[in-house]
Tab-separated table of C-alpha atoms in Angstrom:
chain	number	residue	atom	x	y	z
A	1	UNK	CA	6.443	23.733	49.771
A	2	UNK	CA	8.736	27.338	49.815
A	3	UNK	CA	5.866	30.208	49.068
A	4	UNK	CA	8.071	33.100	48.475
A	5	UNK	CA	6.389	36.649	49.638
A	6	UNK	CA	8.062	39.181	47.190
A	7	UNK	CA	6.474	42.824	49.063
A	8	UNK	CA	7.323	45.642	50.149
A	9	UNK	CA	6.987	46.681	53.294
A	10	UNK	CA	5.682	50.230	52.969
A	11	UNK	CA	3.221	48.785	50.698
A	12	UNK	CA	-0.283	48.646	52.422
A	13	UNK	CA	-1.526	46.112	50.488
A	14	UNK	CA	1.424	44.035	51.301
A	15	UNK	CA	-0.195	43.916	54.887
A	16	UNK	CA	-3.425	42.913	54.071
A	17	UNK	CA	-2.319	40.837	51.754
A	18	UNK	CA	-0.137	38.748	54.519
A	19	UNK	CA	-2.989	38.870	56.468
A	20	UNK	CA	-4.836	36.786	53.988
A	21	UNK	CA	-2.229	34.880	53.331
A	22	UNK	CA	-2.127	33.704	56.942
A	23	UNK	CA	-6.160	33.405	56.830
A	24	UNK	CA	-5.347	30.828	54.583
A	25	UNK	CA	-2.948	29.020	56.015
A	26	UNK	CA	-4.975	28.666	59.312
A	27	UNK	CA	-7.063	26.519	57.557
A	28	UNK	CA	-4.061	24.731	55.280
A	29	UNK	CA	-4.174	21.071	55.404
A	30	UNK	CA	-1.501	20.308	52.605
A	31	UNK	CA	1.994	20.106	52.255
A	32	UNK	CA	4.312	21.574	55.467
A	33	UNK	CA	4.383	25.175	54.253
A	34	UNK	CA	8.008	27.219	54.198
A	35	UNK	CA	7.528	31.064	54.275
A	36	UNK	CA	10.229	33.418	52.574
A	37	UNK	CA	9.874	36.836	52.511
A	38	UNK	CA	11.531	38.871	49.528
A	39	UNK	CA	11.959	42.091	48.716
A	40	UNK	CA	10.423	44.667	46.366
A	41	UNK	CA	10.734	48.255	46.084
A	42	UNK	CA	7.347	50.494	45.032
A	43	UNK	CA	8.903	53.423	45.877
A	44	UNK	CA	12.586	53.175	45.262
A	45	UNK	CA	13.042	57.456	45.438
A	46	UNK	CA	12.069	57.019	49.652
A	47	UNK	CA	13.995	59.326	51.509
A	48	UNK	CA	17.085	57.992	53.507
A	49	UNK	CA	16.633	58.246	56.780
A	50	UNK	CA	18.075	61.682	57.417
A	51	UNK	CA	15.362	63.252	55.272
A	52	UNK	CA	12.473	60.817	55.852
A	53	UNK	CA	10.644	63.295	58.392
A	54	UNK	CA	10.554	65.255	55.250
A	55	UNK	CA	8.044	62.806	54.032
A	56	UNK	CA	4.402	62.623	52.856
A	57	UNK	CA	1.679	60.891	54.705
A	58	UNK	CA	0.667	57.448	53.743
A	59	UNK	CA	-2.422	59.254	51.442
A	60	UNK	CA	-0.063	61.277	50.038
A	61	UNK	CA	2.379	58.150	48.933
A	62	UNK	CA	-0.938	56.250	47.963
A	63	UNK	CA	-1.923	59.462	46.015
A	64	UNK	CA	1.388	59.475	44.326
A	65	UNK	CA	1.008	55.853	43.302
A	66	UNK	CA	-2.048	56.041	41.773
A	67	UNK	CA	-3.841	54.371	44.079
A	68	UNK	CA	-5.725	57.208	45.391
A	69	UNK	CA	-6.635	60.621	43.730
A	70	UNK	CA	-7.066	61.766	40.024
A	71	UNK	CA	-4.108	60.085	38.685
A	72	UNK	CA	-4.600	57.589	35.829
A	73	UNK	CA	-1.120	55.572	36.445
A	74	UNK	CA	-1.820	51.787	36.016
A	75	UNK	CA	1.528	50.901	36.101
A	76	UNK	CA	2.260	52.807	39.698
A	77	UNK	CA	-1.038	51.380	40.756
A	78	UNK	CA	0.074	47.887	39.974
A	79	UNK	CA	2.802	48.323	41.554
A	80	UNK	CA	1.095	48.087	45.078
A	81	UNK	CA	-2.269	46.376	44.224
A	82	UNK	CA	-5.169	44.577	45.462
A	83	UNK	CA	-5.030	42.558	42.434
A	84	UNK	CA	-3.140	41.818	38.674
A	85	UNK	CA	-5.773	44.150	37.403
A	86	UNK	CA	-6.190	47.117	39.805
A	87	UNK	CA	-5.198	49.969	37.970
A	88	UNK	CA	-8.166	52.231	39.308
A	89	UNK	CA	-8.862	54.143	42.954
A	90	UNK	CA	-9.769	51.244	44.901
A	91	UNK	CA	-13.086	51.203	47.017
A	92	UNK	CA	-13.894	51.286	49.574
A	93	UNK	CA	-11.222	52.912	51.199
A	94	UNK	CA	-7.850	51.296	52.293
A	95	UNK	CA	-8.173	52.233	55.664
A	96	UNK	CA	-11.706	50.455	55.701
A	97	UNK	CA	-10.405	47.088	54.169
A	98	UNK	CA	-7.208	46.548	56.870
A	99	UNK	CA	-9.895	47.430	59.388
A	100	UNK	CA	-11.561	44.371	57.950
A	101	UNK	CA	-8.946	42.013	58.093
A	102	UNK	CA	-8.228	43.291	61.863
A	103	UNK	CA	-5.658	45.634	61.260
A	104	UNK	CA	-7.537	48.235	63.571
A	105	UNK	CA	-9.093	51.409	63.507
A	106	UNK	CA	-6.313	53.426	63.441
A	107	UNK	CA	-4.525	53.156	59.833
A	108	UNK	CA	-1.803	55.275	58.397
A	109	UNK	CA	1.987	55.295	58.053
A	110	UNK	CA	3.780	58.612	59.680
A	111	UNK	CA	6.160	58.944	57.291
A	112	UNK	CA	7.159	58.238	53.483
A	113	UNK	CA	9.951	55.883	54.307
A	114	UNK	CA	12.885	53.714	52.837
A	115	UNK	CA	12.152	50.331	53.146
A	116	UNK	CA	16.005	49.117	51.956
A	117	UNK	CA	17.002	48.630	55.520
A	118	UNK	CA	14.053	46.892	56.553
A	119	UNK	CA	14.452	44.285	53.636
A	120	UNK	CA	18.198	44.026	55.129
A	121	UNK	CA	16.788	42.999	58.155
A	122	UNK	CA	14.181	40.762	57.033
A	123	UNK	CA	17.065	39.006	54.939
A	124	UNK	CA	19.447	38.313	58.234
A	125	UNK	CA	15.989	37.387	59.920
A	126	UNK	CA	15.926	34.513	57.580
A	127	UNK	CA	19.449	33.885	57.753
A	128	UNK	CA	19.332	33.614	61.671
A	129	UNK	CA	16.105	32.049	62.331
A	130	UNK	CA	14.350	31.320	59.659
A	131	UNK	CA	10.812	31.410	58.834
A	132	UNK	CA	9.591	30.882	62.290
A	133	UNK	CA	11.879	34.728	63.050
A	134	UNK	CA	11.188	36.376	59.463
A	135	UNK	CA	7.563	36.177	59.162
A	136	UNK	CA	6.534	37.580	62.730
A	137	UNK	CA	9.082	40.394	62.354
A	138	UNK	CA	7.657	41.171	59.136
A	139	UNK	CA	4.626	41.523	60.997
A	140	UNK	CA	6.330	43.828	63.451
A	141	UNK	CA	7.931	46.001	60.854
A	142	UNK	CA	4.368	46.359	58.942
A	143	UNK	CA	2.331	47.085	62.205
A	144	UNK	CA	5.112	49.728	63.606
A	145	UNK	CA	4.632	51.756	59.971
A	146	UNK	CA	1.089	51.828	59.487
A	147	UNK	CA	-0.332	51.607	62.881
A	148	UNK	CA	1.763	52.970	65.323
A	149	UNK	CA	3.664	55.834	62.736
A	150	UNK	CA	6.817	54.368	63.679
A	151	UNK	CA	9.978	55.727	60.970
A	152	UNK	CA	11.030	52.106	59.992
A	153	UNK	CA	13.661	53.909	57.956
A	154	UNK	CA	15.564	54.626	61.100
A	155	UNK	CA	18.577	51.636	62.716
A	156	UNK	CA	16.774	52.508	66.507
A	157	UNK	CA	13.454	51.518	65.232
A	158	UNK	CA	14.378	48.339	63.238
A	159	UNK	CA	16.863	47.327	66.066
A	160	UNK	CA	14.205	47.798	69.162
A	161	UNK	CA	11.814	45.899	66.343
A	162	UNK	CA	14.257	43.154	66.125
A	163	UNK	CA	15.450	42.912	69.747
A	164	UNK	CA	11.453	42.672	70.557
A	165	UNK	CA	11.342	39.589	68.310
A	166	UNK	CA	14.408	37.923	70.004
A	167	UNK	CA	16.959	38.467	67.412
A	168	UNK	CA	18.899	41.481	69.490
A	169	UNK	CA	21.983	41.253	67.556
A	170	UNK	CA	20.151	42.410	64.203
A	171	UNK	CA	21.031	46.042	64.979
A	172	UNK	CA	24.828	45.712	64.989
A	173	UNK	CA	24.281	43.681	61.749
A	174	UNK	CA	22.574	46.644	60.166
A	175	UNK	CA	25.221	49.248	61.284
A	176	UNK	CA	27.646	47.145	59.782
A	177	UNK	CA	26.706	46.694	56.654
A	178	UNK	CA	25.153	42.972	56.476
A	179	UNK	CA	22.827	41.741	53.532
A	180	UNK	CA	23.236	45.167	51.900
A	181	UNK	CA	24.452	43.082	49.053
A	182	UNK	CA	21.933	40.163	49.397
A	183	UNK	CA	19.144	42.488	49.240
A	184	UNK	CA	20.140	44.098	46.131
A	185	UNK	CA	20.517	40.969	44.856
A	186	UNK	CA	16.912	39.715	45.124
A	187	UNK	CA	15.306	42.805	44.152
A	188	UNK	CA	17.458	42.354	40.448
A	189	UNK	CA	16.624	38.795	40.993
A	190	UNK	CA	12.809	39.570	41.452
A	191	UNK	CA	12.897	41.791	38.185
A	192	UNK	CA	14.198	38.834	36.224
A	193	UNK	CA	11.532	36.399	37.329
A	194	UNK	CA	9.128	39.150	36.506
A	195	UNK	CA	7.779	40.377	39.730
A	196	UNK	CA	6.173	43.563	38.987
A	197	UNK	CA	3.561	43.844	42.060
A	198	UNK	CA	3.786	44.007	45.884
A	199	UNK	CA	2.548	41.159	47.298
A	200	UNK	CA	3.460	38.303	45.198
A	201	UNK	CA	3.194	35.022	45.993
A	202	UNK	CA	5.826	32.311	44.334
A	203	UNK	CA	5.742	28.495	44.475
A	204	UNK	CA	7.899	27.004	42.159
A	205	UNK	CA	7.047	28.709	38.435
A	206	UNK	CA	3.903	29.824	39.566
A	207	UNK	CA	2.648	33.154	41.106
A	208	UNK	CA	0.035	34.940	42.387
A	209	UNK	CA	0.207	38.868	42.186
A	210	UNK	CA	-1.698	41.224	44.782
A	211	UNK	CA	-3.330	41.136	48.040
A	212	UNK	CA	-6.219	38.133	47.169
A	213	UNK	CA	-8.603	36.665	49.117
A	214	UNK	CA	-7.702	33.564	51.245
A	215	UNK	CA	-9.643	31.380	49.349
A	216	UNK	CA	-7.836	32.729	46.079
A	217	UNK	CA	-4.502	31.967	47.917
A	218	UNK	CA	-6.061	28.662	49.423
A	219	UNK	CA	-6.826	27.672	45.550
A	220	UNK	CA	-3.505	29.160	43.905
A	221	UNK	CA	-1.426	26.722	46.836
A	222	UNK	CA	-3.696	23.750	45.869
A	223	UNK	CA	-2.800	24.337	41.982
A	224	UNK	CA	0.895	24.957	42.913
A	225	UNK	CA	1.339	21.927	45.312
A	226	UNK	CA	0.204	19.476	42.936
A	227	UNK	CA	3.088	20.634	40.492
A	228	UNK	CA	6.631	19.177	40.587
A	229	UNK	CA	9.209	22.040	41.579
A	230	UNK	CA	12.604	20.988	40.674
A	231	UNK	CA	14.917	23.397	41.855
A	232	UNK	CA	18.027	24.302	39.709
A	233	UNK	CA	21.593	24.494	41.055
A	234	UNK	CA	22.430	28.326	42.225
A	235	UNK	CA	24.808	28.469	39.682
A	236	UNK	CA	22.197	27.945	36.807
A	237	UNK	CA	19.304	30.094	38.432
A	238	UNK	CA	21.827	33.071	38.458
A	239	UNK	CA	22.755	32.760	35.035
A	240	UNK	CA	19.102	32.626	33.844
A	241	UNK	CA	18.260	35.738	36.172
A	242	UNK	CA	21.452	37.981	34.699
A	243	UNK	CA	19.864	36.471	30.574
A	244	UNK	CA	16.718	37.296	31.758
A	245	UNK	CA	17.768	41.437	33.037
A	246	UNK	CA	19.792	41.239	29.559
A	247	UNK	CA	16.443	40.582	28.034
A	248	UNK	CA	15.040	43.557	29.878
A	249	UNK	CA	17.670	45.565	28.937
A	250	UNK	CA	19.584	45.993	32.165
A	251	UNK	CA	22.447	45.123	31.796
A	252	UNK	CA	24.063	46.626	34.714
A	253	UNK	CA	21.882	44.332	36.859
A	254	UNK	CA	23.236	41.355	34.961
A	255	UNK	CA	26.303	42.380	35.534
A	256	UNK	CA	26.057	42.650	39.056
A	257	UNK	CA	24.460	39.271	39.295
A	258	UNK	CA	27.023	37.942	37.188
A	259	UNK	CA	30.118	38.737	39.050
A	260	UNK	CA	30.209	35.747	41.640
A	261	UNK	CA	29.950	33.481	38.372
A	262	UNK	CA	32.694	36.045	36.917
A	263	UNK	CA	34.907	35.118	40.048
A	264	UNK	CA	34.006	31.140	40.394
A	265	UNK	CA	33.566	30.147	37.299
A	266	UNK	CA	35.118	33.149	34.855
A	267	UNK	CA	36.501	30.810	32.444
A	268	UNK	CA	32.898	29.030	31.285
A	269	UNK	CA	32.330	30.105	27.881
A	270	UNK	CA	28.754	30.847	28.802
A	271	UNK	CA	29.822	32.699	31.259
A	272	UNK	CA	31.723	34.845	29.766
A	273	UNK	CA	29.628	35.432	26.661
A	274	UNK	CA	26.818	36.638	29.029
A	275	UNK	CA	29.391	39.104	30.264
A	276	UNK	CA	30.918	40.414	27.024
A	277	UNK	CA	26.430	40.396	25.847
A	278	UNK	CA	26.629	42.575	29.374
A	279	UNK	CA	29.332	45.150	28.414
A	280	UNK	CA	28.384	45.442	25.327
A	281	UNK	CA	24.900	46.508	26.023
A	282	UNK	CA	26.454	48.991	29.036
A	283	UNK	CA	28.691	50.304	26.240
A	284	UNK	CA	31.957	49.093	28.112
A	285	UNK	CA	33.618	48.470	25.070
A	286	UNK	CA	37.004	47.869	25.625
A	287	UNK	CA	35.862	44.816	28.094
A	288	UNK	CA	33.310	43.425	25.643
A	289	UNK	CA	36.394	43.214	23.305
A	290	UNK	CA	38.740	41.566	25.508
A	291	UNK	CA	36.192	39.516	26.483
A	292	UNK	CA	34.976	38.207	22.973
A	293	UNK	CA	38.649	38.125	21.367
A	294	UNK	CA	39.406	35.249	23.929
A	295	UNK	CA	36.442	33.566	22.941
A	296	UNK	CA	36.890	33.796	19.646
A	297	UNK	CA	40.382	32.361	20.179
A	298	UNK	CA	39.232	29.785	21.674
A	299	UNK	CA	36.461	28.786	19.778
A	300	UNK	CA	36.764	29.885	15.709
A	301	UNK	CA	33.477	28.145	15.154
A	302	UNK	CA	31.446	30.654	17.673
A	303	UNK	CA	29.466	32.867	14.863
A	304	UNK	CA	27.328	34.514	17.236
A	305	UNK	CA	30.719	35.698	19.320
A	306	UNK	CA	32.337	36.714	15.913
A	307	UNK	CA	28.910	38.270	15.457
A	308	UNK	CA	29.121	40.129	18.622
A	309	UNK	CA	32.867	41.112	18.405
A	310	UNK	CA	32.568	42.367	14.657
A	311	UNK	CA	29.747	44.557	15.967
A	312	UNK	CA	31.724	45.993	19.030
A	313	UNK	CA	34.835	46.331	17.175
A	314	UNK	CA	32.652	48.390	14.589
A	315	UNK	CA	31.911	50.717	17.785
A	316	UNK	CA	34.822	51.353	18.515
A	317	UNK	CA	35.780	52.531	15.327
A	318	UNK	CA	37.943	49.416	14.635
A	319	UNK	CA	36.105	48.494	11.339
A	320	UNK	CA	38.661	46.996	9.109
A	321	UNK	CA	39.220	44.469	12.012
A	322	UNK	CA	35.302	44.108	12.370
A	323	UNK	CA	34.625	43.403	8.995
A	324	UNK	CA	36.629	40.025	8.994
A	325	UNK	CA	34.689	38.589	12.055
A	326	UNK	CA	31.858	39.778	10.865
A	327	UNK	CA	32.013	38.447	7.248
A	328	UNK	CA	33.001	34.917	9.533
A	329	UNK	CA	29.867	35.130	11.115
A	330	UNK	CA	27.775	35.518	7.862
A	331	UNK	CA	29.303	32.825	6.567
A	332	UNK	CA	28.615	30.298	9.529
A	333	UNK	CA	25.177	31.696	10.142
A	334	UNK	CA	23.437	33.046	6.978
A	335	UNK	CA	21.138	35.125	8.705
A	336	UNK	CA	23.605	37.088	11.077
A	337	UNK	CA	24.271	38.709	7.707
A	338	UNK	CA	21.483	41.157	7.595
């Protein structure tokens, strides 16, 4: 059984929340258990690492979340939660709650950092060792930003972190470049399954949002295990993830998931209709165009891509030429007419 960690790693409740995680899987007698850790951005603004010393204090970030303070921002809050519902200061305090699940005395990150890089890292961890090199790192990483104040923003800190680990060759990954991609990716990815809090535990079609208790996790793994996960070609899954970001009107992000399929397999109808649905939404007309005349060529009976062409042809000011496809696409569909 894959349980898929989607966190991030400046979260706090992230930390706890793996430490409960791992509660519960100390006393796990199901299924052999695979461990994937994901990303997820709460703070996406982070300074780079040339600023990051410019940064706030982890109150200060938990302040600015909504997680501590005056500031009535559920959807910040959520964002890095105990729980689904925690949209309210939490109590008692943070530092008091990784004390009890043995984080120590001693709680607080240095420095309001970006956690891209780490992600990156965490990705090739997975690629090179697997779980049995991801999940300890992402132990490492956690513990050297809110226990020691380590910048885990900075290539010498996530390099010593990974050469500590046994994975040495992880920092002249990062200065080249590696999983940049991947991790951007997954966090569009994330969005389309609907990820909206750090942790979140996946299994299959089922998750579990925030840091809960082992014996939450222990039940959620019970529930999940007993339910057939059929897992889609990569193809298919990407396809669904760039419809879904459509659906959440991004399509930038689809776009960018897209473009492997645009590459492979750029002569699938659905394929390309996703992209023209794509440019049309990012108002890149002239490609939606191109995109939807072909289609249209190719299949006369396709009312929604009439539909879709008539509307960006209208756009672009090209209305004489719109009205035709779109008087098609009345005709074929009665209620694209309205």
């Amino acid at each position: 059984m894959r349980i898929e960690i989607w966190a991030d790693v400046v979260c706090p409740w992230a930390y706890i929340g793996k430490r409960r995680l791992d509660k519960a899987l100390a006393g796990w007698d199901g299924e052999p258990v695979e461990l994937v850790w994901r990303p997820f951005r709460i703070d996406p603004t982070a300074p780079v690492p040339a600023t990051s010393h410019e940064g706030s204090t982890e109150d200060e970030l938990l302040r600015d979340l909504g997680i501590l303070g005056d500031r009535d921002d559920a959807e910040a809050a959520q964002a890095c939660a105990v729980g689904p519902a925690a949209t309210v200061p939490q109590t008692p305090p943070i530092a008091e709650i990784a004390a009890a699940e043995g984080l120590g005395s001693t709680w607080g990150a240095a420095w309001r950092a970006s956690s891209h890089d780490a992600h990156r890292l965490l990705a090739l961890a997975h690629r090179h060792g697997g779980a049995e090199l991801q999940h300890p790192l992402a132990e490492a990483v956690m513990k050297a930003h809110f226990i020691e104040g380590r910048d885990i923003s900075l290539a010498e800190t996530l390099g010593q972190l990974a050469a500590d680990a046994g994975f040495p060759e992880a920092a002249a990954l990062l200065a080249d470049g590696a999983a940049d991609q991947q991790v951007k990716e997954l966090l569009l990815i994330g969005k389309a399954r609907g990820v909206a809090t750090s942790p979140t535990l996946v299994v299959g079609d089922r998750a579990l949002s925030g840091a809960q208790s082992p014996e939450t996790v222990t039940r959620f793994l019970r529930d999940a295990a007993g339910q057939p996960h059929r897992r889609l070609p990569a193809e298919v899954e990407r396809l669904r993830y760039a419809d879904a970001l459509l659906d959440k009107r991004d399509p930038l992000g689809a776009l960018t998931l897209l473009q492997p399929l645009l590459t492979e397999h750029g002569d699938e109808p659905s394929v390309q209709l996703l992209a023209a649905r794509g440019y049309f939404a990012s108002a890149q007309l002239g490609r939606a165009a191109a995109v939807l005349e072909e289609l249209v060529a190719h299949a006369p009976d396709d009312s929604y891509a009439r539909l879709l062409l008539g509307r960006t042809l209208t756009r672009q000011g090209r209305t004489e030429e719109a009205a035709v496809h779109l008087a098609l696409a009345a005709a074929m569909t009665p209620e694209y007419a309205t």
